[in-house]
């Protein structure tokens, strides 16, 4: 495409015209604005190819504007930026460098073409061009540019222009990171600038060392005297802040250093009125000088001044300081607990988060119940984001290290159920994981876990909240897995089959179907094998009534006939075994003790409820046979197959009773027994390292296509051996004993709200429920999801919450009514840790180079030279020139012409070849020479001999006058 014509150059659109056009077209719509920008880009592509520098400059200026504000790609104009950077017009050069700093990146192919122009501008007599080149170089620097331009930067570190020297010092940090060998050239001159009379230069140098000390502080211990002098003499708050950051890293490495600097830091803390400097002094004392009691008390006293400030920034800093001192000095948090609790109601989100961290830091086994109760009240009143922060903090703290702080797991499971009903709760996945994990690890809590899961499943209003679907999945899973702890499986089946379950996603609904399958299998087993169930129920009843004297029932607690958790026995009518009066309760105990176990069998065989359950299951799941979801279809087929087996068994039993009144076990009954025993198997937690411990079989061949599976198996068929038996394991029998111990205390704790909710829902959808004998009230509307009317809530006033919290934060030992349940743990100390090999970091290369310079090993080769790529290792002569630059005069190094560089390159090559030839010949003088064969090697060794630094020292040396 030809360049722009003369008329196009004369009527070229300026940057102001471009901005006005964009604003004019933006009012017409987004489409008009995009069209105008595309038109302007076409003009820029033509104008930027013009030979006129002014036209090219204007085009590049407009392109830079579009790139900065509208995200237009300008990588195609990289060469034009380099071309325009060589202009003698400073305005054009400035626009070219600006475009390069905004659009260039390490992958830009033409970036090396800018090397010569940068070197020329860095050596320019115009300080503004030097400043512009330094600013661009700090933005687009690459390892190649850092290697080639290190001599020029070394010269600028001694510039007589203050703003040039400051920019050069700031650019040094970028060079050190990208090219660690530049440390050997520039580090000494960087240290010399610490004694500069210009405060701006000292501030820039301290800033560089502050960044370097964060990565590898031990290398900078020999510079402690210089930093100490700045700490004592400087009155610049920002310089002092940076020096304090450096000493915060150095003091833990050298105890004697902390003893020396603690007094000046305390003096600054007492004297200064600047809050920024005071906070840095506090943080330095709390993190690095906490072993000095006087300084620690002074810092804690200053922290309270931050907490009482009205400025939210200062209050936030005070909370941060308390968070730092908390792990080592918990009394500091307890002394300021009033301000911490009030901060939970602050308008600033950051302040509330810091206060929440401090509250969670005070949690212990003694006060975890009270603190969680207070935080739950704050969660109900808070906005959605902070509410979930509170819930997440409670979950993470309580589950830490296998729930080590939880003593009463019944309380914690109930707390998880309350979390599910908190408005704005979005922690469904975490609550789901903990409900399942606790069920598998803590055997004693399973009865309470089933009860909490039943309360969640029974509420149809919760099904419309997508944030708690995962919690409902966990509730369904525990209800099916531990169904033997449920006292009314019929009601549990109603909850799992309620019509609003179609609101659940397919993955959650599949869990519901699988749980209903387990409930149906357990109910069928209880129905067909009453002798085993009655024997177990009588044992549980005897154990339950044996402890009823110590329960709440004899103290006046009553349980009505509508209690949903009464003992389940399909052959016994649902009658209450407890009465409101104490005397009648004692009579029941006396009567039941005299009743033999055999008399508990019922001659009457009620089939109505169980038959209705089968009908409801059949009617609910039959329409799902046309579902396209594989997980749902597979489980529905299993449930319907089990229903058919049960119906065949019922008909077979009726026929046998009519013939000879002798009942024989049919095949279907055997399947139900096997299925029940299979579901009774203990399901424990699986180790994270379990898969890694499975050895890989020899000769294992994994094929992608398994179409030849029939040929591999042949006529092999799997048969069940007669010796195969899935009897109830001992662990489940132990669970049955646990059940009898927990049945007494569960009846009173049942919520009447959940029963009324199910009653209302049953009235609406009576077709889907089993017939009920009780009279139920009718409600016109569903209850609201996440109802705020939770029982036993404290007052919502902040003062009442503070009073409750103030009592909760005081550590106190409460007597426990029962020992802590056993929590199953796996892989204690036997975990397999896979350590990945980390690549060598450039920070280590920088620290090695710094040690060599400070200890006098300037000529020692850097490890980076052996690990560099082929591109860097191929330029050995250039590196030798950089090493020699430390001993040459700065003016000579900065103004060396091309001929001198070429002569040096040739001389280095000759010396290198001469060195290799003498080494092969075995010249004895070679052993006495230093490792570097350059002409300046002797001069450097002579300097090291005259210096007072011990070359063989392996640790940094700090002068005694400082220590």
Coordinates of N, CA, C and O in Angstrom, one line a residue, residues 459-593:
X459 N -38.1 -30.3 55.2 CA -38.5 -28.9 54.9 C -38.5 -28.7 53.4 O -37.5 -28.6 52.7
X460 N -39.7 -28.7 52.7 CA -39.7 -28.5 51.3 C -39.3 -27.1 50.8 O -38.9 -27.0 49.6
X461 N -39.4 -26.1 51.7 CA -39.0 -24.8 51.3 C -37.5 -24.7 51.0 O -37.1 -23.8 50.2
X462 N -36.7 -25.5 51.6 CA -35.2 -25.5 51.4 C -34.8 -25.9 50.0 O -33.7 -25.7 49.5
X463 N -35.7 -26.7 49.3 CA -35.4 -27.2 48.0 C -35.2 -26.1 47.0 O -34.6 -26.4 45.9
X464 N -35.8 -25.0 47.2 CA -35.7 -23.9 46.2 C -34.5 -23.0 46.3 O -34.3 -22.1 45.5
X465 N -33.6 -23.3 47.3 CA -32.4 -22.5 47.5 C -31.2 -23.2 46.9 O -30.8 -24.3 47.4
X466 N -30.7 -22.8 45.8 CA -29.6 -23.5 45.1 C -28.3 -23.6 45.9 O -27.5 -24.4 45.6
X467 N -28.1 -22.6 46.8 CA -26.9 -22.6 47.6 C -26.8 -23.7 48.6 O -25.7 -24.0 49.1
X468 N -27.9 -24.3 49.0 CA -27.8 -25.4 50.0 C -28.2 -26.7 49.4 O -28.4 -27.7 50.1
X469 N -28.2 -26.9 48.1 CA -28.4 -28.2 47.5 C -27.4 -29.2 47.9 O -27.7 -30.4 48.1
X470 N -26.1 -28.7 48.0 CA -25.1 -29.7 48.4 C -25.3 -30.1 49.8 O -25.0 -31.3 50.1
X471 N -25.8 -29.3 50.6 CA -26.1 -29.7 52.0 C -27.2 -30.7 52.1 O -27.2 -31.7 52.8
X472 N -28.2 -30.5 51.2 CA -29.3 -31.5 51.2 C -28.8 -32.8 50.6 O -29.3 -33.9 51.1
X473 N -27.9 -32.8 49.7 CA -27.3 -34.0 49.3 C -26.6 -34.8 50.4 O -26.7 -36.0 50.5
X474 N -25.9 -34.0 51.2 CA -25.2 -34.7 52.4 C -26.2 -35.2 53.4 O -26.1 -36.3 53.9
X475 N -27.3 -34.4 53.6 CA -28.4 -34.9 54.5 C -29.0 -36.2 54.0 O -29.3 -37.1 54.8
X476 N -29.3 -36.2 52.7 CA -29.9 -37.4 52.1 C -28.9 -38.6 52.2 O -29.3 -39.7 52.5
X477 N -27.6 -38.4 52.0 CA -26.6 -39.5 52.1 C -26.5 -40.1 53.5 O -26.6 -41.3 53.6
X478 N -26.4 -39.2 54.5 CA -26.3 -39.7 55.8 C -27.6 -40.4 56.3 O -27.6 -41.4 57.1
X479 N -28.7 -39.9 55.8 CA -30.0 -40.5 56.2 C -30.1 -41.9 55.6 O -30.7 -42.8 56.2
X480 N -29.6 -42.1 54.4 CA -29.7 -43.5 53.8 C -28.6 -44.4 54.3 O -28.8 -45.6 54.5
X481 N -27.4 -43.8 54.5 CA -26.2 -44.6 55.0 C -26.4 -45.1 56.4 O -26.1 -46.2 56.7
X482 N -27.0 -44.3 57.3 CA -27.2 -44.6 58.7 C -28.7 -44.7 59.0 O -29.1 -44.1 60.0
X483 N -29.5 -45.3 58.1 CA -30.9 -45.3 58.3 C -31.3 -46.1 59.5 O -32.4 -45.9 60.1
X484 N -30.5 -47.0 60.0 CA -30.8 -47.8 61.2 C -31.0 -46.9 62.4 O -31.6 -47.3 63.4
X485 N -30.4 -45.7 62.4 CA -30.6 -44.8 63.5 C -31.8 -43.9 63.4 O -32.1 -43.2 64.3
X486 N -32.6 -44.1 62.3 CA -33.8 -43.3 62.2 C -34.9 -44.0 62.9 O -35.1 -45.2 62.7
X487 N -35.8 -43.3 63.6 CA -36.9 -43.9 64.3 C -38.2 -43.9 63.5 O -39.1 -44.5 64.0
X488 N -38.2 -43.3 62.4 CA -39.4 -43.4 61.5 C -38.9 -43.3 60.0 O -38.9 -42.3 59.4
X489 N -38.5 -44.5 59.5 CA -38.1 -44.5 58.1 C -39.2 -44.1 57.1 O -38.9 -43.7 56.0
X490 N -40.5 -44.4 57.5 CA -41.6 -44.0 56.6 C -41.6 -42.5 56.4 O -41.7 -42.0 55.3
X491 N -41.4 -41.7 57.4 CA -41.3 -40.3 57.3 C -40.1 -39.8 56.5 O -40.2 -38.9 55.7
X492 N -39.0 -40.5 56.7 CA -37.8 -40.2 55.9 C -38.0 -40.5 54.4 O -37.6 -39.7 53.6
X493 N -38.7 -41.6 54.1 CA -39.0 -41.8 52.7 C -39.9 -40.8 52.1 O -39.8 -40.4 51.0
X494 N -40.9 -40.3 52.9 CA -41.7 -39.2 52.4 C -40.9 -37.9 52.1 O -41.2 -37.3 51.1
X495 N -40.0 -37.6 52.9 CA -39.1 -36.4 52.6 C -38.3 -36.6 51.4 O -38.1 -35.7 50.6
X496 N -37.8 -37.8 51.2 CA -37.0 -38.1 50.0 C -37.8 -38.1 48.7 O -37.2 -37.9 47.6
X497 N -39.1 -38.4 48.8 CA -39.9 -38.5 47.6 C -40.9 -37.4 47.4 O -41.7 -37.4 46.6
X498 N -40.7 -36.3 48.2 CA -41.7 -35.2 48.1 C -41.6 -34.5 46.7 O -40.5 -34.6 46.0
X499 N -42.7 -34.0 46.2 CA -42.7 -33.5 44.8 C -41.7 -32.5 44.4 O -41.2 -32.4 43.3
X500 N -41.3 -31.6 45.4 CA -40.4 -30.5 45.0 C -39.0 -30.9 44.8 O -38.1 -30.1 44.6
X501 N -38.7 -32.2 45.0 CA -37.4 -32.7 44.7 C -37.0 -32.5 43.2 O -35.8 -32.6 42.8
X502 N -38.0 -32.3 42.3 CA -37.7 -32.0 40.9 C -37.0 -30.7 40.7 O -36.5 -30.4 39.6
X503 N -36.9 -29.9 41.7 CA -36.1 -28.6 41.7 C -34.6 -28.9 41.8 O -33.9 -28.0 41.5
X504 N -34.3 -30.0 42.3 CA -32.8 -30.3 42.5 C -32.2 -30.6 41.1 O -32.8 -31.2 40.2
X505 N -30.9 -30.3 41.0 CA -30.1 -30.8 39.8 C -30.0 -32.3 39.8 O -30.2 -33.0 40.8
X506 N -29.7 -32.8 38.6 CA -29.7 -34.3 38.5 C -28.7 -35.0 39.4 O -29.0 -36.1 39.9
X507 N -27.6 -34.4 39.6 CA -26.6 -35.0 40.5 C -27.0 -35.1 41.9 O -26.8 -36.1 42.6
X508 N -27.8 -34.1 42.4 CA -28.3 -34.2 43.8 C -29.5 -35.1 43.8 O -29.6 -35.9 44.8
X509 N -30.3 -35.1 42.8 CA -31.5 -36.0 42.8 C -31.1 -37.4 42.8 O -31.7 -38.3 43.3
X510 N -29.9 -37.7 42.1 CA -29.5 -39.1 42.1 C -29.1 -39.6 43.5 O -29.3 -40.8 43.8
X511 N -28.6 -38.7 44.3 CA -28.3 -39.1 45.7 C -29.5 -39.3 46.5 O -29.6 -40.2 47.3
X512 N -30.6 -38.5 46.2 CA -31.9 -38.7 46.9 C -32.4 -40.1 46.5 O -32.9 -40.9 47.4
X513 N -32.3 -40.5 45.3 CA -32.9 -41.8 44.8 C -32.1 -42.9 45.5 O -32.6 -43.9 45.9
X514 N -30.7 -42.8 45.5 CA -29.9 -43.8 46.1 C -30.2 -44.0 47.6 O -30.3 -45.1 48.2
X515 N -30.5 -42.9 48.3 CA -30.8 -42.9 49.7 C -32.2 -43.6 49.9 O -32.4 -44.3 50.9
X516 N -33.1 -43.2 49.1 CA -34.4 -43.9 49.2 C -34.3 -45.4 48.9 O -35.0 -46.2 49.5
X517 N -33.4 -45.8 48.1 CA -33.1 -47.2 47.8 C -32.7 -47.9 49.1 O -33.1 -49.0 49.5
X518 N -31.7 -47.2 49.9 CA -31.3 -47.8 51.1 C -32.4 -47.9 52.2 O -32.5 -48.8 52.9
X519 N -33.2 -46.8 52.2 CA -34.3 -46.8 53.2 C -35.3 -47.9 52.9 O -35.8 -48.6 53.8
X520 N -35.6 -48.1 51.6 CA -36.5 -49.1 51.2 C -35.9 -50.5 51.6 O -36.6 -51.4 52.0
X521 N -34.6 -50.7 51.3 CA -34.0 -52.0 51.7 C -34.1 -52.3 53.2 O -34.3 -53.4 53.6
X522 N -33.8 -51.2 54.0 CA -33.9 -51.4 55.4 C -35.3 -51.7 55.9 O -35.6 -52.6 56.7
X523 N -36.3 -51.0 55.3 CA -37.7 -51.2 55.7 C -38.1 -52.6 55.3 O -38.8 -53.3 56.0
X524 N -37.7 -53.1 54.1 CA -38.1 -54.4 53.7 C -37.5 -55.5 54.6 O -38.1 -56.5 54.9
X525 N -36.2 -55.3 55.0 CA -35.6 -56.2 55.9 C -36.3 -56.2 57.2 O -36.5 -57.3 57.8
X526 N -36.7 -55.1 57.7 CA -37.4 -55.0 59.0 C -38.8 -55.6 58.8 O -39.4 -56.2 59.8
X527 N -39.4 -55.6 57.7 CA -40.7 -56.1 57.4 C -40.7 -57.6 57.3 O -41.6 -58.3 57.8
X528 N -39.7 -58.2 56.6 CA -39.7 -59.6 56.3 C -39.0 -60.4 57.4 O -39.2 -61.6 57.5
X529 N -38.1 -59.8 58.2 CA -37.4 -60.5 59.2 C -37.7 -59.9 60.6 O -36.8 -59.2 61.2
X530 N -38.9 -60.0 61.1 CA -39.3 -59.3 62.3 C -38.6 -59.8 63.5 O -38.4 -59.1 64.5
X531 N -38.3 -61.1 63.5 CA -37.6 -61.7 64.7 C -36.3 -61.1 65.0 O -36.0 -60.7 66.2
X532 N -35.5 -60.9 64.0 CA -34.2 -60.2 64.2 C -34.4 -58.8 64.6 O -33.7 -58.2 65.5
X533 N -35.4 -58.1 64.0 CA -35.6 -56.7 64.3 C -36.2 -56.5 65.7 O -35.8 -55.6 66.5
X534 N -37.1 -57.4 66.1 CA -37.7 -57.3 67.4 C -36.7 -57.6 68.5 O -36.7 -57.0 69.5
X535 N -35.9 -58.6 68.2 CA -34.9 -58.9 69.2 C -33.9 -57.8 69.5 O -33.6 -57.4 70.6
X536 N -33.6 -57.1 68.4 CA -32.7 -55.9 68.5 C -33.4 -54.8 69.2 O -32.9 -54.1 70.0
X537 N -34.7 -54.6 68.8 CA -35.5 -53.5 69.4 C -35.7 -53.7 70.9 O -35.7 -52.7 71.6
X538 N -35.9 -55.0 71.3 CA -36.1 -55.2 72.7 C -34.9 -54.9 73.5 O -34.9 -54.4 74.6
X539 N -33.7 -55.3 72.9 CA -32.5 -55.0 73.6 C -32.3 -53.4 73.7 O -31.9 -52.9 74.7
X540 N -32.6 -52.7 72.6 CA -32.5 -51.3 72.6 C -33.5 -50.7 73.6 O -33.2 -49.7 74.3
X541 N -34.7 -51.2 73.6 CA -35.7 -50.7 74.5 C -35.3 -50.9 76.0 O -35.5 -50.0 76.8
X542 N -34.8 -52.1 76.3 CA -34.3 -52.3 77.7 C -33.2 -51.4 78.1 O -33.2 -50.8 79.2
X543 N -32.3 -51.2 77.2 CA -31.2 -50.2 77.5 C -31.7 -48.8 77.6 O -31.2 -48.0 78.4
X544 N -32.7 -48.5 76.8 CA -33.2 -47.1 76.9 C -34.0 -46.9 78.1 O -33.8 -45.8 78.8
X545 N -34.8 -47.8 78.5 CA -35.6 -47.7 79.7 C -34.8 -47.8 81.0 O -35.1 -47.3 82.1
X546 N -33.6 -48.5 80.9 CA -32.8 -48.6 82.0 C -32.2 -47.3 82.4 O -32.0 -47.0 83.6
X547 N -32.0 -46.4 81.5 CA -31.4 -45.1 81.8 C -32.5 -44.0 81.8 O -32.1 -42.8 81.8
X548 N -33.8 -44.3 81.7 CA -34.8 -43.3 81.6 C -34.9 -42.5 82.9 O -35.4 -41.4 82.9
X549 N -34.5 -43.1 84.1 CA -34.6 -42.4 85.3 C -33.8 -41.1 85.3 O -34.1 -40.2 86.0
X550 N -32.6 -41.2 84.6 CA -31.7 -40.0 84.6 C -32.0 -39.1 83.5 O -31.3 -38.1 83.2
X551 N -33.0 -39.3 82.7 CA -33.3 -38.5 81.5 C -34.3 -37.4 81.9 O -34.7 -37.3 83.1
X552 N -34.6 -36.6 80.9 CA -35.5 -35.4 81.1 C -36.9 -35.8 81.2 O -37.8 -35.0 81.5
X553 N -37.3 -37.1 80.8 CA -38.7 -37.4 80.7 C -39.3 -37.5 82.1 O -40.5 -37.2 82.3
X554 N -38.5 -38.0 83.1 CA -39.1 -38.1 84.4 C -39.1 -36.8 85.1 O -39.7 -36.7 86.2
X555 N -38.5 -35.8 84.5 CA -38.6 -34.4 85.2 C -39.8 -33.6 84.6 O -39.8 -32.4 84.9
X556 N -40.6 -34.2 83.9 CA -41.8 -33.5 83.4 C -41.9 -33.3 82.0 O -42.8 -32.7 81.5
X557 N -40.9 -33.7 81.2 CA -40.9 -33.5 79.7 C -41.9 -34.5 79.1 O -41.9 -35.7 79.5
X558 N -42.7 -34.1 78.2 CA -43.7 -34.9 77.6 C -43.4 -35.0 76.1 O -42.9 -34.1 75.5
X559 N -43.8 -36.2 75.6 CA -43.7 -36.4 74.2 C -45.0 -36.8 73.7 O -45.6 -37.8 74.2
X560 N -45.6 -36.2 72.7 CA -46.9 -36.4 72.2 C -46.9 -37.6 71.3 O -45.9 -38.0 70.8
X561 N -48.1 -38.0 70.9 CA -48.2 -39.1 70.0 C -47.8 -38.7 68.6 O -47.6 -39.6 67.7
X562 N -47.7 -37.5 68.3 CA -47.3 -37.0 66.9 C -45.8 -36.9 66.8 O -45.3 -36.4 65.8
X563 N -45.0 -37.4 67.8 CA -43.6 -37.3 67.7 C -43.1 -38.1 66.5 O -43.3 -39.3 66.5
X564 N -42.3 -37.5 65.6 CA -41.9 -38.3 64.4 C -40.8 -39.2 64.7 O -40.5 -40.0 63.8
X565 N -40.1 -39.2 65.8 CA -38.9 -40.0 66.0 C -39.2 -41.1 67.0 O -38.3 -41.6 67.7
X566 N -40.4 -41.6 67.1 CA -40.6 -42.7 68.0 C -40.1 -44.0 67.3 O -39.8 -44.0 66.1
X567 N -39.8 -45.0 68.1 CA -39.2 -46.2 67.6 C -39.9 -46.9 66.5 O -41.1 -47.0 66.5
X568 N -39.2 -47.3 65.5 CA -39.8 -47.8 64.3 C -39.8 -49.4 64.4 O -38.8 -50.0 64.6
X569 N -41.0 -49.9 64.3 CA -41.1 -51.4 64.2 C -42.3 -51.6 63.3 O -43.5 -51.3 63.6
X570 N -42.2 -52.2 62.1 CA -43.3 -52.3 61.1 C -44.4 -53.2 61.6 O -45.5 -53.2 61.1
X571 N -44.1 -54.1 62.6 CA -45.1 -55.0 63.1 C -45.8 -54.5 64.4 O -46.6 -55.2 65.0
X572 N -45.4 -53.3 64.9 CA -46.0 -52.8 66.1 C -46.6 -51.5 65.8 O -46.1 -50.7 65.0
X573 N -47.8 -51.2 66.4 CA -48.4 -49.9 66.1 C -47.6 -48.8 66.8 O -46.9 -49.0 67.7
X574 N -47.7 -47.6 66.2 CA -46.9 -46.5 66.7 C -47.6 -45.9 68.0 O -48.5 -45.0 67.9
X575 N -47.2 -46.5 69.1 CA -47.8 -46.0 70.4 C -46.6 -45.4 71.2 O -45.5 -45.9 71.2
X576 N -47.0 -44.5 71.9 CA -46.0 -43.8 72.8 C -45.7 -44.7 74.0 O -46.7 -45.2 74.6
X577 N -44.5 -44.9 74.4 CA -44.1 -45.6 75.5 C -43.8 -44.8 76.7 O -43.3 -45.2 77.7
X578 N -44.1 -43.5 76.6 CA -43.8 -42.6 77.7 C -45.0 -41.7 78.0 O -45.8 -41.4 77.1
X579 N -45.1 -41.4 79.2 CA -46.3 -40.6 79.7 C -45.8 -39.3 80.3 O -44.6 -39.2 80.7
X580 N -46.7 -38.4 80.5 CA -46.3 -37.1 81.1 C -46.0 -37.2 82.5 O -45.2 -36.5 83.1
X581 N -46.6 -38.1 83.2 CA -46.4 -38.2 84.7 C -45.2 -39.0 85.0 O -44.9 -40.0 84.3
X582 N -44.6 -38.8 86.2 CA -43.5 -39.5 86.6 C -43.9 -40.9 87.1 O -43.2 -41.9 86.8
X583 N -45.0 -41.0 87.8 CA -45.4 -42.3 88.3 C -45.7 -43.3 87.1 O -45.4 -44.5 87.2
X584 N -46.4 -42.7 86.1 CA -46.8 -43.6 85.0 C -45.5 -44.1 84.3 O -45.4 -45.2 83.8
X585 N -44.5 -43.2 84.2 CA -43.2 -43.6 83.6 C -42.6 -44.7 84.4 O -42.0 -45.7 83.8
X586 N -42.7 -44.7 85.7 CA -42.1 -45.7 86.5 C -42.8 -47.0 86.3 O -42.3 -48.1 86.3
X587 N -44.2 -46.9 86.2 CA -45.0 -48.1 86.0 C -44.6 -48.8 84.6 O -44.5 -50.0 84.5
X588 N -44.4 -48.0 83.6 CA -44.0 -48.5 82.3 C -42.7 -49.3 82.5 O -42.5 -50.4 81.9
X589 N -41.7 -48.7 83.2 CA -40.4 -49.4 83.4 C -40.6 -50.7 84.1 O -40.1 -51.8 83.7
X590 N -41.4 -50.7 85.1 CA -41.7 -52.0 85.9 C -42.4 -53.0 85.0 O -42.0 -54.2 85.0
X591 N -43.3 -52.6 84.2 CA -44.1 -53.5 83.4 C -43.2 -54.1 82.3 O -43.2 -55.3 82.0
X592 N -42.4 -53.3 81.7 CA -41.5 -53.7 80.6 C -40.4 -54.6 81.0 O -39.9 -55.5 80.3
X593 N -40.0 -54.4 82.3 CA -38.9 -55.3 82.7 C -39.5 -56.7 82.9 O -38.7 -57.7 82.8

